[in-house]
Coordinates of C-alpha atoms in Angstrom, one line a residue:
Chain A
M1244 CA -110.6 -138.7 84.6
N1245 CA -113.2 -140.0 87.2
I1246 CA -112.4 -137.8 90.4
V1247 CA -114.5 -138.6 93.4
V1248 CA -114.5 -136.5 96.6
A1249 CA -115.8 -138.4 99.8
I1250 CA -116.9 -136.0 102.3
K1251 CA -118.0 -136.2 106.2
H1252 CA -121.0 -134.1 107.6
I1253 CA -119.8 -133.6 111.2
P1254 CA -120.8 -132.1 114.5
S1255 CA -120.0 -128.3 114.7
I1256 CA -117.4 -127.7 117.6
A1257 CA -118.4 -124.0 117.1
D1258 CA -120.8 -124.7 120.2
D1259 CA -121.0 -126.6 123.4
L1260 CA -121.4 -130.2 122.5
P1261 CA -124.5 -131.7 124.6
V1262 CA -124.1 -135.1 125.7
K1263 CA -126.7 -137.8 125.8
G1264 CA -125.9 -141.2 127.6
N1265 CA -122.3 -142.0 126.6
N1266 CA -122.0 -140.1 123.3
V1267 CA -122.6 -136.6 121.7
D1268 CA -126.4 -135.9 121.6
F1269 CA -126.6 -136.1 117.8
D1270 CA -130.1 -134.6 117.7
S1271 CA -129.2 -131.3 119.5
V1272 CA -126.0 -130.4 117.6
D1273 CA -125.4 -128.8 114.2
F1274 CA -123.8 -130.2 111.5
V1275 CA -121.0 -128.7 109.3
L1276 CA -118.9 -129.9 106.3
N1277 CA -115.5 -131.2 107.7
E1278 CA -113.0 -128.1 107.4
F1279 CA -110.7 -130.5 105.7
D1280 CA -113.2 -131.5 103.0
E1281 CA -113.4 -127.7 101.9
Q1282 CA -109.3 -128.4 101.1
S1283 CA -110.2 -131.8 99.3
I1284 CA -113.1 -130.5 97.3
E1285 CA -110.5 -127.7 95.8
Q1286 CA -107.8 -129.9 95.1
A1287 CA -110.4 -132.2 93.3
V1288 CA -111.6 -129.3 91.2
L1289 CA -108.0 -128.1 90.6
V1290 CA -107.0 -131.5 89.2
K1291 CA -110.0 -131.5 87.0
E1292 CA -109.3 -128.1 85.8
S1293 CA -105.6 -129.2 84.9
V1294 CA -106.3 -132.6 83.4
G1295 CA -110.0 -132.6 82.4
G1296 CA -112.8 -135.2 83.9
T1297 CA -115.8 -135.1 86.1
V1298 CA -115.8 -134.4 90.0
T1299 CA -118.3 -136.3 91.8
V1300 CA -118.9 -135.4 95.2
I1301 CA -120.3 -137.9 97.7
G1302 CA -121.2 -138.4 101.5
V1303 CA -123.3 -139.7 103.9
D1304 CA -126.6 -138.0 104.7
L1305 CA -126.6 -138.4 108.4
I1306 CA -129.4 -135.8 109.5
G1307 CA -131.0 -135.0 106.1
E1308 CA -129.3 -131.9 105.6
L1309 CA -126.2 -132.9 103.4
D1310 CA -127.9 -131.4 100.1
N1311 CA -126.6 -127.8 101.5
V1312 CA -123.1 -129.1 101.6
L1313 CA -123.1 -130.8 98.2
H1314 CA -125.0 -127.7 96.4
L1315 CA -121.8 -126.0 97.9
A1316 CA -119.6 -128.2 96.0
L1317 CA -121.2 -127.9 93.0
A1318 CA -121.1 -124.1 93.1
K1319 CA -117.3 -124.7 93.4
G1320 CA -116.8 -126.6 90.5
A1321 CA -118.0 -130.2 91.2
D1322 CA -120.2 -131.9 88.5
K1323 CA -121.9 -134.4 90.2
A1324 CA -123.4 -134.9 94.0
V1325 CA -124.4 -138.2 95.4
K1326 CA -125.6 -138.8 99.0
I1327 CA -125.8 -142.0 100.8
T1328 CA -129.1 -142.0 102.8
G1329 CA -127.3 -143.2 106.0
D1330 CA -130.1 -141.3 108.5
D1331 CA -128.0 -142.2 111.2
P1332 CA -126.4 -139.1 112.8
S1333 CA -123.9 -141.6 115.1
A1334 CA -122.6 -143.5 112.2
D1335 CA -118.9 -143.8 112.9
S1336 CA -116.1 -143.6 110.2
H1337 CA -116.0 -147.2 109.7
T1338 CA -119.5 -147.5 108.9
Q1339 CA -119.5 -144.4 106.7
A1340 CA -116.4 -145.6 105.0
K1341 CA -117.9 -148.7 104.1
W1342 CA -121.0 -147.4 102.7
L1343 CA -119.1 -144.9 100.7
S1344 CA -116.7 -147.6 99.4
E1345 CA -119.5 -149.8 98.0
A1346 CA -120.8 -146.6 96.3
I1347 CA -117.8 -145.2 95.1
K1348 CA -116.8 -148.7 93.4
G1349 CA -119.5 -148.1 90.9
L1350 CA -118.0 -144.9 89.9
S1351 CA -115.1 -146.7 88.7
P1352 CA -112.7 -143.6 90.2
D1353 CA -109.1 -142.9 88.9
I1354 CA -108.5 -140.9 91.9
V1355 CA -110.3 -140.5 95.3
F1356 CA -109.9 -137.4 97.5
A1357 CA -111.2 -137.2 101.3
G1358 CA -110.3 -134.6 103.9
V1359 CA -107.1 -136.0 106.0
Q1360 CA -109.0 -136.1 109.0
A1361 CA -112.0 -134.9 111.0
S1362 CA -112.4 -133.7 114.5
N1363 CA -114.7 -136.6 115.3
D1364 CA -112.5 -139.6 113.6
L1365 CA -112.5 -141.6 117.0
D1366 CA -112.3 -144.6 115.2
G1367 CA -109.7 -143.4 112.4
Q1368 CA -110.0 -141.3 109.0
I1369 CA -112.3 -142.0 106.3
G1370 CA -109.4 -141.7 103.7
P1371 CA -107.4 -144.8 105.0
L1372 CA -110.5 -146.7 105.7
L1373 CA -111.9 -146.4 101.8
A1374 CA -108.3 -147.1 100.5
A1375 CA -108.5 -150.3 102.5
H1376 CA -112.0 -151.4 101.3
L1377 CA -111.1 -150.2 97.5
D1378 CA -107.5 -151.8 97.8
M1379 CA -105.8 -148.7 96.5
P1380 CA -102.8 -147.0 98.1
Y1381 CA -103.5 -144.1 100.4
I1382 CA -101.4 -141.2 101.1
G1383 CA -102.6 -138.5 103.7
G1384 CA -101.1 -135.1 104.9
V1385 CA -101.1 -134.2 101.2
S1386 CA -100.9 -130.4 100.1
S1387 CA -100.4 -130.8 96.4
V1388 CA -101.4 -133.0 93.8
G1389 CA -100.6 -133.1 90.0
V1390 CA -101.7 -135.8 87.6
S1391 CA -100.0 -136.8 84.5
G1392 CA -101.5 -139.7 82.4
D1393 CA -102.0 -142.7 85.0
T1394 CA -99.8 -141.2 87.5
A1395 CA -100.3 -138.8 90.4
T1396 CA -97.5 -136.8 91.9
V1397 CA -98.6 -135.9 95.6
S1398 CA -96.6 -133.9 98.2
K1399 CA -96.9 -135.1 101.9
E1400 CA -96.5 -132.8 104.5
F1401 CA -94.7 -134.3 107.7
A1402 CA -94.0 -131.3 110.2
G1403 CA -92.5 -128.1 110.2
G1404 CA -92.2 -127.8 106.4
V1405 CA -90.4 -131.2 105.8
G1406 CA -92.3 -133.3 103.4
A1407 CA -91.8 -135.9 100.8
K1408 CA -93.2 -136.3 96.9
Y1409 CA -94.2 -139.6 95.9
A1410 CA -95.3 -140.7 92.2
V1411 CA -98.2 -143.0 92.5
T1412 CA -99.8 -145.4 89.5
L1413 CA -103.6 -144.6 89.9
P1414 CA -106.1 -145.3 91.3
M1415 CA -105.4 -144.2 94.9
V1416 CA -107.0 -142.4 97.9
V1417 CA -105.5 -138.9 98.6
G1418 CA -106.0 -137.3 102.2
V1419 CA -105.8 -133.8 101.7
Q1420 CA -104.3 -131.5 104.4
A1421 CA -104.5 -128.5 102.3
A1422 CA -105.2 -127.9 98.6
S1423 CA -102.4 -126.5 96.4
K1424 CA -104.4 -123.1 96.5
P1425 CA -106.6 -121.6 99.0
P1426 CA -110.2 -123.1 98.6
R1427 CA -112.3 -120.7 96.1
Y1428 CA -115.4 -118.7 97.3
A1429 CA -118.8 -119.6 95.9
P1430 CA -121.1 -116.7 95.8
I1431 CA -124.2 -117.6 97.9
S1432 CA -126.4 -116.5 94.9
K1433 CA -124.7 -119.1 92.8
V1434 CA -125.2 -121.7 95.5
R1435 CA -128.8 -121.0 95.7
Q1436 CA -129.2 -121.1 92.1
I1437 CA -127.6 -124.5 92.0
A1438 CA -130.0 -125.6 94.8
Q1439 CA -133.0 -125.0 92.8
T1440 CA -131.6 -126.7 89.8
A1441 CA -129.1 -129.6 90.7
T1442 CA -130.0 -133.1 91.2
V1443 CA -128.5 -134.8 93.8
E1444 CA -128.4 -138.8 93.2
K1445 CA -129.6 -141.0 96.3
V1446 CA -128.2 -144.3 97.1
A1447 CA -129.2 -146.6 99.8
P1448 CA -126.5 -147.7 102.1
S1449 CA -124.8 -150.8 101.2
G1450 CA -122.5 -153.3 103.3
D1451 CA -121.9 -153.4 106.9
A1452 CA -118.7 -152.4 109.1
S1453 CA -118.3 -151.1 112.6
S1454 CA -115.6 -149.3 114.7
G1455 CA -115.9 -152.2 117.2
L1456 CA -115.7 -149.4 120.0
T1457 CA -118.1 -149.1 122.6
F1458 CA -118.6 -145.5 124.2
K1459 CA -118.2 -145.8 127.8
K1460 CA -118.2 -142.1 128.6
M1461 CA -118.3 -138.6 126.8
A1462 CA -117.7 -135.5 128.4
P1463 CA -116.0 -132.3 128.2
P1464 CA -112.5 -132.4 129.8
V1465 CA -111.7 -131.9 133.3
A1466 CA -108.8 -129.5 133.2
A1467 CA -105.9 -129.6 135.4
G1468 CA -105.6 -126.0 135.4
H1469 CA -107.3 -123.3 134.0
A1470 CA -106.5 -119.8 132.9
E1471 CA -106.9 -116.8 135.2
M1472 CA -109.6 -115.3 133.3
I1473 CA -109.3 -111.2 132.9
E1474 CA -112.6 -110.0 133.2
G1475 CA -114.2 -106.6 132.0
S1476 CA -114.8 -104.8 128.5
S1477 CA -112.2 -105.2 125.5
K1478 CA -110.6 -102.2 126.7
E1479 CA -110.2 -103.3 130.1
V1480 CA -108.9 -106.5 129.0
A1481 CA -106.5 -104.8 126.8
A1482 CA -105.4 -102.8 129.6
K1483 CA -104.6 -105.5 131.9
I1484 CA -103.0 -107.7 129.3
V1485 CA -100.5 -104.8 128.6
E1486 CA -99.9 -104.3 132.3
L1487 CA -99.2 -108.0 132.8
L1488 CA -96.8 -107.8 129.5
K1489 CA -95.0 -104.6 131.3
S1490 CA -94.8 -106.2 134.5
K1491 CA -92.8 -109.1 133.2
G1492 CA -90.8 -107.0 130.8
L1493 CA -92.3 -108.3 127.8
A1494 CA -93.8 -104.8 126.6
Chain B
M1498 CA -102.9 -164.7 120.1
S1499 CA -100.7 -162.9 122.9
N1500 CA -100.4 -160.3 125.4
D1501 CA -97.9 -158.6 123.5
I1502 CA -98.0 -154.8 122.5
F1503 CA -96.5 -153.9 119.1
V1504 CA -95.5 -149.9 118.8
I1505 CA -94.9 -149.0 115.3
T1506 CA -91.9 -146.7 115.6
E1507 CA -91.2 -143.6 113.4
H1508 CA -87.9 -142.0 112.4
M1509 CA -86.5 -139.7 109.7
D1510 CA -82.9 -139.3 108.7
G1511 CA -81.7 -142.0 111.3
K1512 CA -83.5 -140.1 114.2
F1513 CA -86.5 -141.5 115.9
S1514 CA -89.3 -139.4 116.9
D1515 CA -90.3 -138.5 120.6
V1516 CA -93.5 -140.0 120.3
S1517 CA -91.9 -143.5 119.4
F1518 CA -90.3 -143.4 123.0
E1519 CA -93.3 -142.1 124.6
L1520 CA -95.2 -145.2 123.1
V1521 CA -92.7 -147.7 124.1
G1522 CA -92.9 -146.3 127.7
K1523 CA -96.7 -146.7 127.9
A1524 CA -96.2 -150.1 126.2
K1525 CA -94.0 -151.5 128.8
E1526 CA -96.3 -150.2 131.5
L1527 CA -99.0 -152.3 129.9
A1528 CA -97.0 -155.2 129.2
S1529 CA -96.0 -155.6 132.7
A1530 CA -99.7 -155.5 133.7
W1531 CA -100.7 -158.0 131.1
G1532 CA -97.8 -160.5 131.5
G1533 CA -96.9 -159.7 127.7
Q1534 CA -94.2 -158.0 125.9
A1535 CA -93.5 -154.3 124.9
V1536 CA -92.1 -154.9 121.1
A1537 CA -90.7 -151.8 119.3
V1538 CA -91.4 -152.3 115.6
V1539 CA -88.6 -150.6 113.4
V1540 CA -89.1 -150.5 109.7
G1541 CA -86.6 -148.9 107.6
S1542 CA -83.2 -149.2 105.9
R1543 CA -80.1 -149.2 108.1
V1544 CA -81.6 -147.3 111.1
A1545 CA -79.5 -147.7 114.2
A1546 CA -82.5 -149.4 116.5
N1547 CA -80.8 -150.3 119.9
V1548 CA -82.5 -147.1 121.5
F1549 CA -85.7 -148.5 123.1
A1550 CA -86.3 -149.9 126.5
S1551 CA -88.6 -152.4 125.0
N1552 CA -88.5 -155.8 125.8
L1553 CA -88.0 -156.7 122.4
T1554 CA -87.1 -154.7 119.2
L1555 CA -87.9 -156.3 115.7
Q1556 CA -86.2 -154.6 112.8
I1557 CA -87.4 -155.1 109.4
D1558 CA -84.4 -153.8 107.1
D1559 CA -84.7 -153.3 103.3
A1560 CA -83.9 -150.6 101.0
A1561 CA -87.4 -150.4 99.8
L1562 CA -88.1 -149.1 103.3
S1563 CA -85.6 -146.4 103.5
Q1564 CA -88.0 -143.3 103.1
F1565 CA -91.3 -143.6 104.7
N1566 CA -93.8 -145.1 101.8
P1567 CA -97.3 -145.7 103.2
E1568 CA -97.9 -148.7 100.8
A1569 CA -94.6 -150.5 101.6
H1570 CA -94.7 -149.6 105.3
G1571 CA -98.4 -150.6 105.4
K1572 CA -97.8 -153.9 103.8
V1573 CA -94.7 -154.7 105.9
I1574 CA -96.6 -153.8 109.3
E1575 CA -99.9 -155.9 108.1
A1576 CA -97.7 -158.7 107.1
L1577 CA -95.9 -158.7 110.8
V1578 CA -99.0 -158.2 112.8
K1579 CA -101.0 -161.0 111.2
E1580 CA -98.3 -163.4 112.0
K1581 CA -97.7 -162.4 115.4
S1582 CA -101.3 -161.5 116.8
P1583 CA -100.2 -158.9 119.3
R1584 CA -103.0 -157.8 121.7
L1585 CA -102.4 -154.2 120.9
V1586 CA -100.8 -152.1 118.0
M1587 CA -99.7 -148.8 118.7
F1588 CA -99.0 -145.7 116.3
G1589 CA -98.4 -142.2 116.8
W1590 CA -101.4 -140.1 115.6
T1591 CA -98.8 -138.4 113.5
A1592 CA -98.4 -137.8 109.8
T1593 CA -96.9 -141.2 109.4
G1594 CA -99.2 -143.0 111.9
M1595 CA -102.3 -141.4 110.3
D1596 CA -101.7 -143.1 107.2
L1597 CA -101.5 -146.5 108.6
A1598 CA -103.5 -147.0 111.6
A1599 CA -107.3 -146.9 110.3
W1600 CA -106.1 -148.5 107.2
L1601 CA -104.6 -151.4 109.2
S1602 CA -107.8 -151.5 111.2
A1603 CA -110.0 -151.9 108.1
R1604 CA -107.5 -154.5 106.5
L1605 CA -107.5 -156.7 109.4
G1606 CA -111.2 -155.9 110.7
V1607 CA -110.2 -155.0 114.3
A1608 CA -111.0 -151.8 116.2
C1609 CA -109.2 -148.9 116.1
A1610 CA -109.3 -145.8 118.2
A1611 CA -107.4 -142.4 117.4
Y1612 CA -106.9 -139.2 119.1
V1613 CA -105.6 -141.5 122.1
K1614 CA -104.4 -139.6 125.2
N1615 CA -104.5 -142.8 127.7
I1616 CA -105.0 -146.7 127.4
G1617 CA -106.1 -148.2 130.8
A1618 CA -104.8 -152.0 131.8
D1619 CA -108.6 -152.8 131.0
L1620 CA -107.7 -151.4 127.4
T1621 CA -110.1 -148.6 127.7
M1622 CA -108.7 -145.6 125.7
T1623 CA -109.2 -142.0 126.6
C1624 CA -109.6 -139.9 123.4
Q1625 CA -109.2 -136.1 123.1
A1626 CA -112.1 -135.7 120.1
Y1627 CA -113.7 -132.9 118.7
G1628 CA -111.0 -130.3 118.6
G1629 CA -110.2 -131.1 122.2
K1630 CA -113.4 -130.2 123.4
M1631 CA -114.6 -133.8 124.4
I1632 CA -112.9 -136.3 126.0
A1633 CA -114.3 -139.9 125.1
E1634 CA -113.8 -143.3 126.7
V1635 CA -114.1 -146.2 124.2
A1636 CA -113.3 -149.8 124.6
P1637 CA -112.2 -151.6 121.8
E1638 CA -114.2 -155.2 121.0
G1639 CA -112.0 -158.3 119.8
D1640 CA -108.5 -160.0 120.4
M1641 CA -106.8 -157.2 118.9
A1642 CA -106.9 -153.3 118.8
I1643 CA -105.2 -150.7 117.5
A1644 CA -104.4 -147.2 119.1
A1645 CA -103.5 -143.9 117.4
C1646 CA -101.8 -142.0 120.2
L1647 CA -101.4 -138.0 120.4
A1648 CA -97.8 -136.9 120.6
G1649 CA -96.8 -135.7 124.0
S1650 CA -99.4 -138.3 126.1
F1651 CA -96.6 -140.3 127.9
P1652 CA -93.1 -139.5 129.2
A1653 CA -90.6 -140.3 126.8
E1654 CA -87.8 -141.3 129.4
A1655 CA -89.3 -144.4 130.3
G1656 CA -89.2 -145.7 126.6
Q1657 CA -85.4 -144.7 126.2
G1658 CA -83.0 -147.7 126.5
S1659 CA -80.7 -150.2 124.6
T1660 CA -82.4 -153.2 123.8
A1661 CA -80.6 -154.9 121.2
A1662 CA -82.6 -155.1 117.8
I1663 CA -83.4 -158.4 116.3
T1664 CA -83.2 -158.3 112.4
I1665 CA -86.2 -160.1 110.8
S1666 CA -86.6 -160.9 107.1
L1667 CA -88.9 -158.9 105.1
P1668 CA -92.3 -160.5 105.7
I1669 CA -93.7 -159.8 102.3
D1670 CA -92.8 -159.0 98.8
L1671 CA -92.1 -155.2 98.0
S1672 CA -91.3 -155.6 94.2
S1673 CA -94.4 -154.4 92.9
L1674 CA -95.6 -151.1 94.9
K1675 CA -97.7 -148.4 93.3
V1676 CA -96.2 -145.7 95.4
K1677 CA -92.8 -144.6 94.7
F1678 CA -90.7 -141.8 96.7
V1679 CA -89.6 -139.4 94.6
E1680 CA -87.6 -136.9 96.7
A1681 CA -87.6 -135.0 100.3
I1682 CA -88.8 -131.6 100.7
K1683 CA -87.1 -129.3 102.8
P1684 CA -88.6 -126.2 104.4
A1685 CA -88.8 -123.2 102.6
G1686 CA -86.3 -120.7 103.6
G1687 CA -86.2 -116.9 103.4
D1688 CA -88.9 -116.3 106.1
V1689 CA -88.1 -115.6 109.7
D1690 CA -87.8 -118.5 112.0
I1691 CA -90.8 -118.4 114.5
T1692 CA -89.1 -121.3 116.6
A1693 CA -86.2 -118.7 117.3
Q1694 CA -88.6 -115.8 118.3
A1695 CA -89.1 -114.8 122.1
K1696 CA -92.5 -113.5 121.4
L1697 CA -95.1 -114.5 119.2
V1698 CA -98.6 -113.0 118.4
S1699 CA -100.5 -116.1 117.1
I1700 CA -103.6 -115.8 115.4
G1701 CA -106.3 -118.5 114.4
R1702 CA -109.4 -118.9 112.6
G1703 CA -110.8 -116.1 114.6
I1704 CA -108.9 -113.4 112.5
G1705 CA -111.5 -113.9 109.9
S1706 CA -109.9 -112.7 106.8
K1707 CA -106.6 -111.9 105.2
D1708 CA -107.1 -108.2 105.7
N1709 CA -107.4 -108.7 109.5
V1710 CA -103.9 -110.0 109.5
E1711 CA -102.5 -106.6 109.3
L1712 CA -103.8 -105.8 112.8
A1713 CA -101.9 -108.8 114.2
E1714 CA -98.7 -107.5 112.3
E1715 CA -99.1 -104.2 113.9
L1716 CA -99.6 -105.5 117.4
A1717 CA -96.6 -107.9 117.1
Q1718 CA -94.4 -104.8 115.7
K1719 CA -95.2 -103.0 118.8
L1720 CA -94.7 -105.5 120.9
G1721 CA -90.9 -106.6 119.1
A1722 CA -93.0 -110.0 118.2
V1723 CA -93.5 -112.0 115.1
V1724 CA -97.1 -113.2 114.0
S1725 CA -97.7 -117.0 114.0
S1726 CA -100.7 -118.9 113.6
S1727 CA -102.7 -122.0 113.8
R1728 CA -103.2 -124.3 110.7
P1729 CA -106.6 -122.9 109.5
V1730 CA -104.8 -119.6 108.8
V1731 CA -102.0 -120.9 106.6
D1732 CA -104.4 -123.4 104.7
A1733 CA -106.6 -120.3 103.8
G1734 CA -103.5 -118.6 102.4
W1735 CA -103.3 -115.6 104.9
L1736 CA -99.9 -116.5 106.0
P1737 CA -97.0 -118.7 104.6
R1738 CA -96.4 -122.2 106.1
T1739 CA -93.4 -121.2 107.6
R1740 CA -95.6 -119.3 110.3
Q1741 CA -97.8 -122.3 111.5
V1742 CA -97.5 -123.9 115.0
G1743 CA -98.6 -127.1 115.8
K1744 CA -98.3 -131.0 115.0
S1745 CA -98.0 -130.3 111.1
G1746 CA -96.1 -127.0 111.6
L1747 CA -93.5 -125.9 114.0
K1748 CA -92.8 -126.6 117.7
V1749 CA -92.1 -123.3 119.6
K1750 CA -91.3 -122.1 123.1
P1751 CA -91.1 -118.6 123.4
K1752 CA -91.1 -116.1 126.4
L1753 CA -94.6 -114.8 125.3
Y1754 CA -97.5 -116.6 123.1
L1755 CA -100.3 -114.2 122.8
M1756 CA -103.2 -116.1 121.0
L1757 CA -106.0 -114.2 119.1
G1758 CA -108.8 -116.4 118.0
I1759 CA -107.2 -119.7 118.5
S1760 CA -109.5 -122.3 120.2
G1761 CA -106.6 -124.7 121.1
A1762 CA -107.2 -128.2 119.2
P1763 CA -104.6 -130.8 120.4
E1764 CA -102.9 -130.6 117.3
H1765 CA -102.0 -126.7 117.9
L1766 CA -101.3 -127.5 121.5
E1767 CA -98.7 -130.0 120.6
G1768 CA -96.7 -127.1 119.1
M1769 CA -96.9 -124.2 121.7
K1770 CA -97.8 -125.9 125.3
S1771 CA -94.3 -125.2 126.7
A1772 CA -94.4 -121.7 125.8
E1773 CA -93.5 -119.5 129.2
L1774 CA -96.5 -117.1 129.1
I1775 CA -99.4 -118.0 127.3
I1776 CA -102.3 -115.5 127.0
A1777 CA -105.5 -116.3 125.0
V1778 CA -108.2 -114.0 123.7
N1779 CA -111.2 -116.0 122.5
T1780 CA -115.1 -115.4 122.1
D1781 CA -115.9 -118.9 123.0
K1782 CA -115.5 -119.3 127.0
K1783 CA -115.5 -122.8 126.6
A1784 CA -112.4 -122.8 124.0
P1785 CA -110.2 -125.7 125.1
I1786 CA -107.2 -123.1 125.0
F1787 CA -108.4 -121.6 128.5
N1788 CA -107.5 -125.1 129.8
V1789 CA -103.8 -124.6 129.0
A1790 CA -103.3 -120.8 129.0
H1791 CA -101.8 -119.0 132.0
Y1792 CA -104.1 -115.9 131.2
G1793 CA -107.3 -115.9 129.3
A1794 CA -110.2 -113.4 128.2
T1795 CA -113.5 -114.0 126.7
A1796 CA -113.4 -111.0 124.3
D1797 CA -113.4 -109.9 121.0
L1798 CA -110.0 -110.2 119.5
F1799 CA -110.1 -107.1 117.3
E1800 CA -111.5 -104.7 120.0
V1801 CA -108.7 -106.3 122.3
A1802 CA -105.8 -105.8 119.8
E1803 CA -106.9 -102.1 118.8
A1804 CA -107.2 -101.2 122.7
M1805 CA -103.7 -102.7 122.9
L1806 CA -102.4 -100.5 120.3
E1807 CA -103.4 -97.5 121.6
L1808 CA -101.7 -98.2 124.9
L1809 CA -98.3 -99.6 123.5

């Protein structure tokens, strides 16, 4: 079975996001793997372990640092890594999905995984865009996948534990919310070893698509309100919280 | 081309979600500014649809649509939108809307904005991106646009009414679907019901590992509270899904919501912003949660939790 995982390298939101013009200053931010892609890589490897096949991880190399992420995916059980040499850190979801779809077509996938969403999906997520380009059905919010023959059985979450199970004739695109098991850990020694030996296939971007969105402004939110900040050492903070809770009859 | 606004409503077990009313209310406001109609689109089977304050409610009724099926619903909505050419199509940025909005955008080649919090009369969309850390203003090109809007962005009351739904025939054949609905999944029982708790100690990614959950459990026990969490904690397998607060989890409204290491992404806020007292401890002083919490501290959650345990 040909299993493909489409990943997205995105600006880290662990730190402040600097602004340049009307968008994020992509040259001054760290890029990280979209957190939902960790789940989708895991789900793909679980499917491979269950029914056999190969897992190909593919992403657009926005800043020339995608190899690190691809090596990690290989260490976690992916078999093949491909990067599209996009070299444009501002490439939106529509652009990336178009490039990815052109490259993925050549892989003849039976099932394609993507993270259900990313924090910078201002023009929508990679998964449904890929599905439209590849003319495959899409189901997102998925928290488990089983494959038998040419049928995938997927569980989709709505909210609060309510969901639905679907049977889908493959091929399809799956938007992963959470893998059926927590993502496995790859020891750093293994990642390093793979970094030295693995081959990452390079593909030039093909196709043209744009979100059709013009950025007019990008800025941190202007808050309507702000928390009353409790200052001091951790002990002082703890004392003030306890005092506050006691004063309100909550402790 | 028209100045109409289509709202793709969503429902489950015959009940429409709040976001559908919120979007219809907003659509009415835009429709009156543009001289168009706010059209509620109801795709389903035997749904009582005379509940919106829309100018028009269009109902597409077929047994194949009785449960949400992204393929079937997508095909129907695509055919309808193609035929009617509205100026704007609004979805909720929800479990169902997220399956359809971007897909429709690529199918029709029209612009799509997600994480939308507001839409101006000039169609400028305000989006809450990057986990709530940034607000983007974007303008869509072209004659049609799609907006996937965050739940809770507009008042629901403005969308509630009794406009009589007009049933239209199925715009596309649904006899050869690749996606088949198998069964509904109900919430797992047996765990505590976090929606029924007066006090919650809620932990996020900052808790770091499964072993550290114990500290939160101890603190919760001392406070007579229960431990809940944001989504990453559940996805990592550190707590069961029954403890998850937020868009894909549960909505809670406790007297106390003590947050340890939760940054406050929009998806989490959807589930807890009505809590009576919100106290947030986070190491990132710019975490969006501090715009919502009543009290906050930029501090190490472990040190604070341990110090609180000594005092309680």
